[in-house]
Amino acid sequence: MPHPAVIALESCSTIADRVFDQLRQAIVAGEIPPGSKISEPVLATRYGISRGPLREAMRRLEATNLVERKPNVGARVITLSNAQLLEIYVIREALEGMAARLAAERMSDADIGALQALLERHRHEVARDDWQTYFQQEGDLDFHFRIVQGSGNRRLVDILCNDLYHLARMYRCQFGMKSDRAREALKEHGQVVEAIAERDGELAEWLMRRHIRASRQSIERRLAAEKD
Amino acid sequence: MPHPAVIALESCSTIADRVFDQLRQAIVAGEIPPGSKISEPVLATRYGISRGPLREAMRRLEATNLVERKPNVGARVITLSNAQLLEIYVIREALEGMAARLAAERMSDADIGALQALLERHRHEVARDDWQTYFQQEGDLDFHFRIVQGSGNRRLVDILCNDLYHLARMYRCQFGMKSDRAREALKEHGQVVEAIAERDGELAEWLMRRHIRASRQSIERRLAAEKD
DNA sequence: ACAAAAGACATTGTCGACAATTTATTGAGT
DNA sequence: ACTCAATAAATTGTCGACAATGTCTTTTGT
């Protein structure tokens, strides 16, 4: 069963759309490592297509900030610096805070119930100590994904799911990022869900922002520790 | 002198890049009206280019959400519904609130001085009653633009300037949007700048959010009044 | 031996043509 | 006259080839 957080693949009717999805997934998964040059001929032959559709896919990747491109020179997969990762968390704090507020106001009771069920499942997973941190992180993204969708703001969903989440996953695939914050994060998730269930938008936003800020600060500490 | 809020045109070294800028400008300005179908042959001949670069530009426009595209059917300029416009203001509230907070923390004294000077200029302009509301709105965007840049968050600048601001301008070109809120907006701008000058990030965020929320509510009222 | 220029090579950018799909038109049948 | 099917036209999707630009190698001069 595919993970819920995995955004549904687009209609594969055209080659350009399909290869865009494939390339994005390959980049996010680290199969095409960051900073590596993207050669149109080799990629075209690898995917068995012409350069036309490939270039269209590249333009979309360029627009989504997954590749950097210099005219007449070529394109490279972006290398997400530590500073850029922190930048993303700042934006997530703002956007997902707002999403939590809207979700508290507009989410259906059924969806809130599903969210609570998901949280319960995560609690059981975390209780098992052998559980891979990777899947813990996926569960984290899944949680955030649902709340963002609960906001009912189409463009908000779009920005987070089509840009920021992919970048976050890319960074995670790049470095292990084993989180020792799983239990605290889970507790914070519970607080957010509770606020949403009580339809307290202001509190939900405040809690979500604090949660993401704590994640960011955890990463900052880890990065500072690595610096030695 | 080109307006400061006009984002610098990209390097025009390649046809695809140049036509992307031209198309985006034409769409935002309403020269290519919303909802109109974009025919590749006619556009290619109009710009005197081949369909290859045109399609690459279209893919970028698709990724920036300025055109909607159905495979094997074609692309249309998006029609920004009232609900979507309000969605954008909600996102702006979240993002620009955060931008104001960061600007208060990180903006240089010189940039703050320039911001205050800009505000003073706007005060004089508003004092003249004959001043076109269009340029008032441009001044408004200019103000917001500078604060977003002052945040020092590259991706935040990117999201707002490459996506949301274009959409806001597009909507404004679509409908007149004569604002009777110029004086109030100016006063709110002054409050934000004051908070930034005092390096009070929390207050700056709060004031900026209230400012954008007030703008959104003003639009909501106008839309509700039009509904009759 | 080193630097700069000239050339060869590879890659990107652009174009025109063909294939596949959709849309419009025509025609037959009821 | 209307509906549905078949055909024709137009548009989108894809491909291979050529031109332009950049990069690397070789060569030449000091």
PDB file of C-alpha atoms in Angstrom, chain B residues 100 103-104 107 112 115-116 119 123 143 147 186-201 203-205 207-208:
ATOM      1  CA  ALA B 100       7.670  41.370   8.896  1.00  0.00           C
ATOM      2  CA  ALA B 103      12.551  42.004   8.778  1.00  0.00           C
ATOM      3  CA  ALA B 104      12.317  43.524  12.229  1.00  0.00           C
ATOM      4  CA  MET B 107      16.812  44.408   8.246  1.00  0.00           C
ATOM      5  CA  ILE B 112      14.792  50.660   7.391  1.00  0.00           C
ATOM      6  CA  LEU B 115      11.561  52.110   4.001  1.00  0.00           C
ATOM      7  CA  GLN B 116      10.634  55.104   6.113  1.00  0.00           C
ATOM      8  CA  LEU B 119       6.478  55.616   3.412  1.00  0.00           C
ATOM      9  CA  ARG B 123       2.034  59.912   2.415  1.00  0.00           C
ATOM     10  CA  PHE B 143       5.924  48.502   0.320  1.00  0.00           C
ATOM     11  CA  ILE B 147       9.552  44.121   3.684  1.00  0.00           C
ATOM     12  CA  LEU B 186      -1.074  53.898   4.821  1.00  0.00           C
ATOM     13  CA  LYS B 187      -1.615  54.289   8.526  1.00  0.00           C
ATOM     14  CA  GLU B 188      -1.199  50.538   8.994  1.00  0.00           C
ATOM     15  CA  HIS B 189       1.975  50.617   6.940  1.00  0.00           C
ATOM     16  CA  GLY B 190       3.296  53.273   9.272  1.00  0.00           C
ATOM     17  CA  GLN B 191       2.590  51.099  12.263  1.00  0.00           C
ATOM     18  CA  VAL B 192       4.412  48.171  10.725  1.00  0.00           C
ATOM     19  CA  VAL B 193       7.436  50.265   9.872  1.00  0.00           C
ATOM     20  CA  GLU B 194       7.500  51.674  13.354  1.00  0.00           C
ATOM     21  CA  ALA B 195       7.512  48.201  14.858  1.00  0.00           C
ATOM     22  CA  ILE B 196      10.305  47.158  12.514  1.00  0.00           C
ATOM     23  CA  ALA B 197      12.312  50.268  13.392  1.00  0.00           C
ATOM     24  CA  GLU B 198      11.963  49.362  17.045  1.00  0.00           C
ATOM     25  CA  ARG B 199      13.082  45.814  16.247  1.00  0.00           C
ATOM     26  CA  ASP B 200       9.890  44.434  17.695  1.00  0.00           C
ATOM     27  CA  GLY B 201       9.412  41.370  15.540  1.00  0.00           C
ATOM     28  CA  LEU B 203       4.515  43.261  17.049  1.00  0.00           C
ATOM     29  CA  ALA B 204       5.543  43.736  13.428  1.00  0.00           C
ATOM     30  CA  GLU B 205       4.128  40.335  12.573  1.00  0.00           C
ATOM     31  CA  LEU B 207       0.453  44.400  12.752  1.00  0.00           C
ATOM     32  CA  MET B 208       1.247  43.087   9.302  1.00  0.00           C
TER      33      MET B 208
END
